[in-house]
């Protein structure tokens, strides 16, 4: 840190959003120091996004004060923008700050508005795009990018402003693990140059690397301090709707099984403490019962499907869509995709940012049409106009930011819109709406049903949007990063819901960057790289098997449980190849503690 005086000082801030029942901030106080990395944690609805907007003088305070770089600011009102010249905020939804037709123009928007000379502006834009790994896509249309790529563009736009304080609201939630590592190194470099970095996140590994963490609950900061002090308080974090970093969670669960272990946030240090307590000759736990065999029945199938964003949009006036002649030299977003998703199964679609996962999801829902090959949903060819209404009854899609699908005045109107358009009415429609809301963890009270969905928190809006899809009762569900931005309780509810849907016979295509979610949920994993399938198999085959090259950028990261088990094996205490935390705990408990 380069100074003892805060860059930003917020005191006793209170703020209530229009239509909300309670204050989003209720007496929050926080200092942001030069050159520090500060992580803001909290459950969905705890006030994290509002806190960041308050630090950037974007919301009006009912009471309290804000000081930015030594100047008092009347937050949210005229003149506040002058105080933000040294502060850049990357929103939770990157599309909210996309304004231009090309990536380079979008990144240049901020510096251009500050009248920075063109030569210097070009230098800033090129440097920012290189920093986030988007230099090769400077001329691309932001609308053609994946969610993770758009997050990188939004971050580049903030970096090009040369801020003294950078505020990030879940700005890495759509990135794969390697891309998050790249961003973390960028943030480390900024902090070394004296730039303050404030990151609202549910990524506990990011929080562990910070200089300081602050935990919000109902608009108040209830815990604050060094990460290893705050994040070791596992029970308190659970009570606040959060989880601790992996090593803290594992240590707490193993201590409950009788192991003598420190509260260590470093997984390698925990493995060194644990290995001597294990009996390598002890038998491991019995393997879990396999799911009973079933007759494969494909509800979603890709048969050599390819797509290019350079192709013209086909006409839609004929029974079978006539596709214009594609440009044979145009780059393909996805190429020769062939795989299927069966009834009563979950297929996880994985791969690095920009690999073609979202394009594949949109092909599955006929939001895009293949230039060659075919996509079938049940008996429907997605290219067949006459089958389009039947297709809509069969397949539902939650995009990377499903809350953007919200549009109605009330929650009831929004959730009921889809089934009503399919002819559902009366008591059946009301029953579907209420069941869908309960399925996503929201009690369908009359008060909630009458509220505007836009007055709810980001996590609640995401659940409302998903409820609107579930209410349509479709047999095929395509979910693009459904866990992104959810707190631990929300992720647990989502996982339970997906397993219930699988048990009910639905076919689910789940786009995810998380190897832990894939290990917990998936029957099958399909990995894409540069638009092609590079791996296809069970979670054990793809995540733990010998196939592929460990250094290959497309290969998913190992689940944290498997990485820890491999560290134990390196230390001479093998515990098998568990893919989940529960399985790891059982494997370890079966081998110790040594007496």
XYZ file of C-alpha atoms in Angstrom:
595
model
C 0.000 0.000 0.000
C 1.228 3.444 -0.887
C -0.671 5.610 1.583
C -2.330 5.461 4.975
C -5.216 7.623 3.762
C -8.179 5.832 2.145
C -8.872 6.350 -1.542
C -12.568 5.868 -0.735
C -14.227 6.259 2.649
C -17.866 5.250 3.189
C -19.479 5.977 6.550
C -22.842 4.786 7.969
C -24.338 4.475 4.488
C -28.036 3.757 4.191
C -29.748 3.164 0.863
C -33.133 1.663 -0.039
C -34.057 0.760 -3.600
C -37.509 1.801 -4.908
C -40.157 -0.774 -4.007
C -37.871 -2.717 -1.671
C -39.080 -3.827 1.767
C -35.790 -3.120 3.531
C -32.638 -1.124 3.048
C -30.012 -2.563 0.698
C -27.367 -0.810 2.826
C -28.128 -0.237 6.482
C -25.290 1.586 8.191
C -22.405 0.178 6.134
C -18.950 1.678 6.678
C -15.859 0.745 4.674
C -12.442 2.183 3.818
C -10.693 1.326 0.549
C -6.937 1.769 0.755
C -4.497 2.363 -2.142
C -2.905 -0.805 -3.481
C -5.011 -3.296 -1.542
C -7.110 -6.188 -2.780
C -10.375 -6.224 -0.863
C -13.009 -8.938 -1.326
C -16.638 -8.264 -0.396
C -18.569 -11.436 0.463
C -22.193 -12.075 1.293
C -25.240 -14.107 0.347
C -27.444 -13.022 -2.555
C -29.412 -9.971 -1.484
C -26.937 -8.987 1.252
C -26.101 -5.675 -0.476
C -22.792 -6.386 -2.288
C -23.759 -4.765 -5.610
C -25.274 -1.762 -3.861
C -22.135 -1.352 -1.754
C -19.964 -1.230 -4.880
C -22.291 1.292 -6.516
C -22.165 3.380 -3.342
C -18.356 3.334 -3.445
C -18.599 4.580 -7.052
C -21.107 7.329 -6.133
C -23.762 5.740 -8.356
C -26.588 5.473 -5.809
C -28.097 8.197 -3.656
C -27.581 7.715 0.077
C -30.464 8.405 2.431
C -27.909 8.998 5.173
C -24.207 8.604 5.753
C -21.278 10.043 3.824
C -18.915 9.241 0.974
C -15.427 10.594 0.421
C -13.598 9.796 -2.836
C -9.913 10.688 -3.056
C -10.237 13.260 -0.322
C -13.374 14.964 -1.649
C -16.851 14.744 -0.103
C -19.360 13.417 -2.653
C -23.123 13.764 -2.794
C -23.542 10.195 -4.008
C -25.978 9.534 -6.825
C -26.651 13.219 -7.494
C -25.355 15.954 -9.783
C -21.603 16.345 -9.699
C -20.941 12.822 -8.429
C -19.501 11.809 -11.811
C -16.594 14.181 -11.272
C -15.570 12.168 -8.228
C -15.618 8.935 -10.245
C -12.843 9.907 -12.644
C -10.412 7.732 -10.700
C -12.878 4.879 -10.040
C -13.983 2.200 -12.539
C -16.802 -0.279 -11.907
C -17.283 -3.527 -13.839
C -20.909 -4.578 -13.477
C -22.234 -8.019 -12.646
C -23.778 -8.230 -16.140
C -21.207 -7.105 -18.726
C -23.882 -6.419 -21.343
C -25.049 -3.519 -19.157
C -21.926 -1.586 -20.171
C -21.510 -2.650 -23.810
C -22.162 0.366 -26.023
C -20.233 -0.007 -29.317
C -20.253 -2.182 -32.418
C -16.725 -3.546 -32.048
C -14.670 -4.738 -29.108
C -11.988 -2.058 -29.629
C -14.544 0.765 -29.864
C -16.251 -0.475 -26.726
C -12.999 -0.472 -24.750
C -12.178 2.996 -26.159
C -15.504 4.493 -25.022
C -14.317 5.573 -21.573
C -10.949 7.068 -22.589
C -12.611 8.811 -25.538
C -15.152 10.477 -23.244
C -12.249 11.805 -21.183
C -10.791 13.416 -24.309
C -7.579 11.406 -24.071
C -5.393 12.047 -27.167
C -5.920 9.442 -29.890
C -2.397 8.051 -29.850
C -2.530 7.504 -26.096
C -6.087 6.103 -26.338
C -4.985 3.559 -28.946
C -2.124 2.533 -26.683
C -4.481 2.119 -23.699
C -7.026 0.079 -25.678
C -4.446 -2.270 -27.174
C -2.751 -2.758 -23.816
C -6.033 -3.460 -22.022
C -7.143 -6.003 -24.638
C -3.768 -7.761 -24.496
C -4.001 -7.896 -20.710
C -7.305 -9.804 -20.825
C -6.368 -12.022 -23.778
C -8.756 -10.392 -26.270
C -6.296 -8.678 -28.624
C -7.153 -10.986 -31.537
C -10.856 -10.095 -31.257
C -10.480 -6.307 -31.271
C -12.604 -6.019 -34.423
C -15.312 -8.476 -33.329
C -18.932 -7.547 -32.595
C -19.490 -7.883 -28.816
C -22.859 -9.517 -29.517
C -21.053 -12.461 -31.162
C -18.914 -13.171 -28.079
C -19.497 -15.674 -25.304
C -20.448 -14.485 -21.835
C -16.912 -15.063 -20.593
C -15.441 -13.105 -23.497
C -17.832 -10.213 -22.826
C -16.693 -10.212 -19.201
C -13.118 -9.837 -20.436
C -14.122 -6.941 -22.696
C -15.868 -5.187 -19.804
C -12.746 -5.620 -17.676
C -10.575 -4.278 -20.506
C -12.821 -1.208 -20.715
C -12.216 -0.548 -17.033
C -8.459 -1.096 -17.310
C -8.258 1.362 -20.213
C -9.534 4.085 -17.884
C -6.350 3.762 -15.768
C -8.373 3.865 -12.540
C -6.946 4.388 -9.080
C -9.689 2.109 -7.740
C -11.172 -0.808 -9.688
C -14.497 -2.239 -8.476
C -15.567 -5.673 -9.766
C -19.077 -7.047 -9.227
C -18.891 -10.834 -9.856
C -16.833 -9.894 -12.907
C -15.222 -13.348 -13.302
C -18.277 -15.552 -12.716
C -18.480 -16.643 -16.389
C -14.762 -17.436 -16.732
C -13.119 -20.844 -16.552
C -10.510 -21.509 -13.861
C -7.529 -20.677 -16.047
C -9.077 -17.408 -17.196
C -9.845 -16.493 -13.578
C -6.188 -17.157 -12.806
C -5.182 -14.804 -15.627
C -7.468 -12.082 -14.257
C -6.114 -12.604 -10.743
C -2.591 -12.003 -11.987
C -3.752 -8.804 -13.687
C -5.324 -7.635 -10.426
C -2.148 -8.468 -8.510
C -0.200 -6.287 -10.928
C -2.624 -3.402 -10.478
C -2.358 -3.633 -6.697
C 1.433 -3.595 -6.932
C 1.131 -0.298 -8.837
C -1.009 1.189 -6.065
C -4.450 0.599 -7.632
C -7.109 -0.469 -5.131
C -9.093 -3.536 -6.229
C -12.488 -4.225 -4.619
C -14.076 -7.489 -5.722
C -17.609 -8.599 -4.803
C -17.549 -12.345 -5.290
C -18.663 -15.808 -4.204
C -15.250 -17.199 -5.221
C -13.688 -18.116 -1.903
C -10.337 -18.884 -3.498
C -10.208 -15.270 -4.703
C -11.136 -14.117 -1.197
C -8.317 -16.183 0.281
C -5.809 -14.374 -1.956
C -7.053 -10.901 -0.938
C -5.424 -8.577 1.586
C -8.723 -8.079 3.415
C -12.266 -9.425 3.320
C -15.523 -7.825 4.405
C -18.686 -9.910 4.872
C -22.099 -8.299 4.375
C -25.385 -9.402 5.896
C -28.616 -7.432 5.358
C -26.721 -4.343 4.319
C -24.271 -4.325 7.236
C -20.634 -5.387 7.398
C -20.633 -8.084 10.062
C -17.144 -9.564 9.629
C -13.980 -7.850 8.456
C -10.285 -8.638 8.584
C -7.473 -10.736 7.147
C -8.764 -13.616 4.984
C -7.177 -16.398 7.046
C -8.804 -15.024 10.194
C -12.289 -14.434 8.779
C -12.536 -17.441 6.444
C -11.477 -19.907 9.142
C -14.746 -19.147 10.981
C -16.540 -21.910 9.116
C -19.641 -22.159 11.299
C -20.198 -18.384 11.266
C -19.858 -18.303 7.490
C -22.385 -21.110 7.160
C -24.771 -19.115 9.358
C -24.415 -16.194 6.946
C -25.255 -18.349 3.943
C -21.640 -18.707 2.797
C -19.087 -21.481 2.515
C -15.451 -21.420 3.518
C -12.594 -22.075 1.076
C -12.142 -25.752 0.202
C -9.270 -26.462 2.627
C -11.085 -24.848 5.581
C -14.272 -26.815 4.783
C -12.351 -30.080 4.454
C -10.367 -29.515 7.663
C -13.549 -28.764 9.627
C -15.282 -31.911 8.372
C -12.273 -34.110 9.069
C -11.789 -32.670 12.566
C -15.371 -33.767 13.217
C -14.223 -37.302 12.257
C -11.456 -37.251 14.859
C -8.468 -35.984 12.885
C -6.028 -33.556 14.491
C -5.768 -30.817 11.864
C -5.061 -27.088 11.813
C -7.512 -24.593 10.332
C -5.417 -24.230 7.180
C -6.498 -22.337 4.090
C -3.600 -23.814 2.106
C -4.583 -27.209 0.679
C -0.938 -28.327 0.357
C -0.265 -27.540 4.029
C -3.423 -29.401 5.042
C -2.351 -32.445 3.013
C 1.041 -32.465 4.767
C -0.684 -32.410 8.155
C -3.166 -35.107 7.161
C -0.950 -37.635 5.347
C 0.852 -39.006 8.480
C -2.522 -39.760 10.086
C -3.681 -42.090 7.284
C -3.271 -45.840 7.088
C -2.365 -46.590 3.474
C -3.280 -50.270 3.918
C -6.809 -49.658 5.184
C -9.668 -50.489 2.846
C -11.527 -47.559 1.372
C -15.298 -47.127 1.551
C -17.586 -49.261 -0.566
C -18.328 -47.664 -3.922
C -21.768 -46.042 -4.164
C -24.522 -48.012 -5.833
C -24.575 -47.334 -9.552
C -27.732 -45.974 -11.125
C -29.812 -48.838 -12.521
C -29.312 -49.376 -16.257
C -31.951 -47.843 -18.484
C -32.842 -47.933 -22.127
C -31.078 -44.980 -23.809
C -33.623 -42.559 -25.238
C -32.188 -39.461 -26.845
C -34.257 -36.294 -26.501
C -31.589 -33.932 -27.862
C -29.175 -34.869 -30.635
C -26.426 -33.153 -32.626
C -25.551 -34.869 -35.898
C -22.469 -33.304 -37.504
C -23.744 -29.784 -36.751
C -21.632 -26.759 -37.709
C -22.326 -23.031 -37.421
C -20.619 -19.793 -38.451
C -21.477 -16.281 -37.301
C -20.430 -15.062 -40.765
C -23.302 -16.899 -42.472
C -26.350 -14.889 -43.597
C -29.537 -15.354 -41.607
C -31.804 -17.843 -43.412
C -35.272 -16.972 -44.608
C -38.080 -18.358 -42.459
C -41.031 -18.315 -44.858
C -41.027 -21.950 -45.995
C -41.973 -25.176 -44.327
C -38.326 -26.251 -44.219
C -36.000 -23.339 -43.828
C -33.963 -22.692 -46.958
C -30.507 -21.735 -45.919
C -28.529 -19.267 -48.036
C -25.288 -20.607 -49.446
C -22.671 -20.303 -46.666
C -19.231 -18.824 -47.170
C -16.990 -21.883 -47.307
C -14.024 -19.895 -45.973
C -15.856 -18.325 -43.025
C -14.574 -19.346 -39.571
C -16.752 -21.853 -37.757
C -17.924 -21.181 -34.209
C -18.700 -24.895 -33.824
C -17.762 -27.688 -36.217
C -19.096 -31.200 -36.763
C -20.780 -31.548 -33.366
C -22.122 -35.045 -32.769
C -23.460 -36.094 -29.381
C -26.801 -36.713 -27.717
C -28.517 -36.055 -24.391
C -30.740 -38.824 -23.064
C -33.939 -38.656 -21.054
C -33.205 -38.820 -17.322
C -29.629 -37.639 -17.675
C -27.435 -34.572 -17.246
C -24.740 -33.830 -19.816
C -22.213 -31.176 -18.783
C -20.835 -29.101 -21.661
C -17.369 -27.806 -20.735
C -14.380 -26.098 -22.317
C -12.384 -22.855 -22.111
C -13.977 -19.437 -22.517
C -14.935 -18.964 -26.172
C -14.886 -22.684 -27.025
C -18.421 -22.611 -28.484
C -20.496 -23.736 -25.508
C -23.104 -20.969 -25.704
C -23.378 -21.357 -29.488
C -24.045 -25.063 -28.949
C -26.709 -24.267 -26.348
C -28.429 -21.853 -28.738
C -28.335 -24.446 -31.540
C -30.104 -26.859 -29.181
C -32.961 -24.388 -28.771
C -33.228 -23.324 -32.448
C -32.099 -19.821 -31.560
C -29.401 -20.577 -34.130
C -29.602 -22.982 -37.062
C -26.758 -25.214 -38.265
C -25.110 -24.373 -41.598
C -24.560 -28.122 -42.056
C -25.578 -31.209 -40.195
C -28.688 -31.260 -38.020
C -29.994 -30.762 -34.497
C -33.026 -32.730 -33.280
C -35.162 -32.129 -30.190
C -37.349 -35.185 -29.756
C -38.807 -35.806 -33.225
C -38.320 -32.170 -34.317
C -35.620 -30.971 -36.693
C -34.802 -27.446 -35.499
C -34.757 -26.246 -39.128
C -38.384 -27.211 -39.711
C -40.694 -24.195 -39.408
C -43.792 -26.389 -39.209
C -42.403 -28.107 -36.114
C -41.490 -24.881 -34.348
C -44.498 -24.798 -31.972
C -43.956 -28.445 -31.014
C -40.288 -27.683 -30.446
C -41.143 -24.831 -28.071
C -43.221 -27.254 -26.023
C -40.244 -29.614 -25.799
C -37.190 -27.451 -25.034
C -36.538 -24.656 -22.547
C -33.478 -22.430 -22.388
C -31.956 -20.391 -19.570
C -29.258 -18.166 -21.042
C -26.046 -17.124 -19.265
C -27.903 -14.219 -17.689
C -31.488 -15.530 -17.402
C -32.579 -12.432 -15.497
C -32.318 -10.609 -18.829
C -35.317 -12.691 -19.935
C -37.506 -10.870 -17.386
C -39.856 -8.241 -18.779
C -43.244 -8.223 -17.023
C -44.598 -5.891 -14.355
C -45.001 -8.586 -11.708
C -43.450 -11.915 -10.780
C -46.764 -13.689 -11.456
C -47.019 -12.261 -14.986
C -43.430 -13.135 -15.784
C -43.509 -16.743 -14.575
C -46.918 -17.406 -16.169
C -46.088 -15.888 -19.573
C -44.601 -19.003 -21.185
C -47.192 -21.591 -20.123
C -50.024 -19.150 -20.869
C -48.724 -18.819 -24.437
C -48.876 -22.602 -24.696
C -52.569 -22.524 -23.758
C -52.346 -23.291 -20.030
C -54.944 -21.346 -18.017
C -56.910 -21.158 -14.781
C -56.002 -23.239 -11.751
C -53.456 -25.272 -13.706
C -51.575 -22.105 -14.677
C -51.610 -20.775 -11.108
C -50.449 -24.156 -9.810
C -47.562 -24.255 -12.269
C -46.452 -20.762 -11.281
C -46.451 -21.557 -7.570
C -44.744 -24.955 -8.004
C -42.020 -23.457 -10.174
C -41.296 -20.732 -7.621
C -41.067 -23.303 -4.827
C -38.754 -25.424 -6.990
C -36.273 -22.532 -7.220
C -36.439 -21.829 -3.488
C -38.891 -18.913 -3.416
C -42.104 -19.049 -1.374
C -44.928 -17.918 -3.719
C -46.635 -15.516 -1.334
C -49.179 -13.070 -2.698
C -46.736 -10.287 -1.844
C -43.941 -11.849 -3.928
C -46.252 -12.619 -6.851
C -47.337 -8.967 -6.956
C -43.806 -7.522 -6.793
C -41.836 -6.280 -9.749
C -39.070 -8.778 -10.584
C -36.754 -5.818 -11.155
C -37.034 -4.819 -7.481
C -35.454 -8.114 -6.389
C -31.773 -8.973 -5.900
C -29.704 -10.397 -8.753
C -29.860 -13.923 -7.350
C -33.628 -13.682 -6.862
C -34.122 -12.401 -10.426
C -32.112 -15.362 -11.708
C -34.409 -17.744 -9.820
C -37.549 -15.965 -11.084
C -36.313 -16.332 -14.667
C -35.632 -20.032 -14.166
C -39.076 -20.486 -12.596
C -40.594 -19.089 -15.799
C -38.860 -21.850 -17.742
C -39.768 -24.629 -15.292
C -43.421 -23.554 -15.399
C -43.522 -24.579 -19.077
C -42.885 -28.218 -18.058
C -40.583 -28.990 -20.999
C -38.801 -32.328 -21.444
C -35.448 -30.860 -22.522
C -33.737 -28.099 -20.539
C -30.636 -26.244 -21.701
C -29.029 -24.286 -18.867
C -26.073 -21.986 -19.590
C -24.015 -21.410 -16.405
C -27.030 -21.602 -14.060
C -24.806 -21.410 -10.947
C -23.003 -18.197 -11.948
C -23.532 -15.432 -9.398
C -25.419 -17.643 -6.918
C -24.426 -17.878 -3.271
C -23.743 -21.314 -1.702
C -27.348 -21.785 -0.609
C -28.546 -20.874 -4.097
C -26.079 -23.270 -5.698
C -27.170 -26.061 -3.356
C -30.833 -25.444 -4.263
C -29.964 -25.400 -7.956
C -28.031 -28.670 -7.736
C -30.896 -30.343 -5.866
C -33.360 -29.050 -8.466
C -31.297 -30.351 -11.383
C -31.076 -33.789 -9.774
C -34.851 -33.793 -9.214
C -35.413 -32.877 -12.867
C -33.106 -35.692 -13.961
C -34.983 -38.137 -11.709
C -38.242 -36.991 -13.322
C -36.910 -38.022 -16.735
C -35.894 -34.662 -18.166
C -32.880 -34.382 -20.473
C -30.552 -31.624 -19.267
C -27.674 -29.970 -21.121
C -25.685 -28.044 -18.515
C -23.059 -25.529 -19.645
C -20.559 -25.064 -16.832
C -16.988 -24.021 -16.117
C -17.029 -25.771 -12.741
C -15.417 -29.236 -12.563
C -16.913 -29.566 -9.074
C -20.458 -29.057 -10.398
C -19.796 -31.444 -13.287
C -18.480 -34.089 -10.881
C -21.488 -33.709 -8.584
C -24.200 -33.641 -11.236
C -23.236 -34.997 -14.625
C -23.733 -38.464 -16.087
C -21.610 -37.427 -19.053
C -19.184 -34.619 -19.904
C -18.602 -33.240 -23.397
C -15.587 -30.924 -23.725
C -15.303 -28.390 -26.547
C -12.219 -26.572 -27.786
C -12.371 -24.110 -30.666
C -15.797 -25.397 -31.581
C -14.944 -29.101 -31.760
C -15.586 -31.989 -29.361
C -12.230 -32.969 -27.852
C -13.425 -35.233 -25.021
C -16.617 -37.147 -24.333
C -17.191 -39.564 -21.449
C -18.212 -40.081 -17.852
C -16.959 -37.620 -15.199
C -14.389 -40.195 -14.060
C -13.146 -40.674 -17.622
C -12.929 -36.975 -18.471
C -11.912 -35.455 -15.129
C -9.775 -38.242 -13.658
C -8.931 -40.542 -16.527
C -5.611 -40.817 -18.341
C -6.895 -39.555 -21.683
C -5.842 -36.236 -23.160
C -2.859 -34.123 -22.262
C -2.705 -32.607 -18.750
C -1.251 -29.381 -20.154
C -3.954 -29.014 -22.799
C -5.737 -25.691 -22.259
C -9.066 -27.285 -23.181
C -8.890 -29.996 -20.544
C -11.077 -29.092 -17.549
C -9.340 -28.439 -14.276
C -9.409 -31.277 -11.773
C -12.157 -31.079 -9.160
C -10.702 -29.776 -5.902
C -11.292 -33.104 -4.145
C -9.352 -34.983 -6.825
C -6.485 -32.470 -6.772
C -6.240 -32.877 -2.984
C -6.318 -36.686 -3.257
C -3.462 -36.564 -5.775
C -1.443 -34.421 -3.371
C -2.018 -37.013 -0.636
C -0.879 -39.751 -3.031
C 2.288 -37.783 -3.781
C 2.935 -37.717 -0.021
C 2.554 -41.504 0.193
C -1.060 -41.609 1.437
C -3.262 -42.632 -1.511
C -7.029 -42.341 -1.048
C -8.295 -43.288 -4.503
C -9.672 -40.774 -6.994
C -12.649 -39.058 -5.330
C -14.304 -36.369 -7.460
C -16.410 -34.705 -4.735
C -15.839 -33.363 -1.230
C -18.246 -35.917 0.263
C -16.404 -38.776 -1.440
C -13.024 -37.418 -0.325
C -14.148 -37.192 3.312
C -15.376 -40.798 3.232
C -12.165 -42.050 1.577
C -10.000 -40.266 4.169
C -12.168 -41.307 7.132
C -11.898 -44.967 6.068
C -8.100 -44.767 6.408
C -7.642 -42.980 9.693
C -6.867 -41.386 11.898
C -3.951 -43.737 12.573
C -3.932 -44.794 16.226
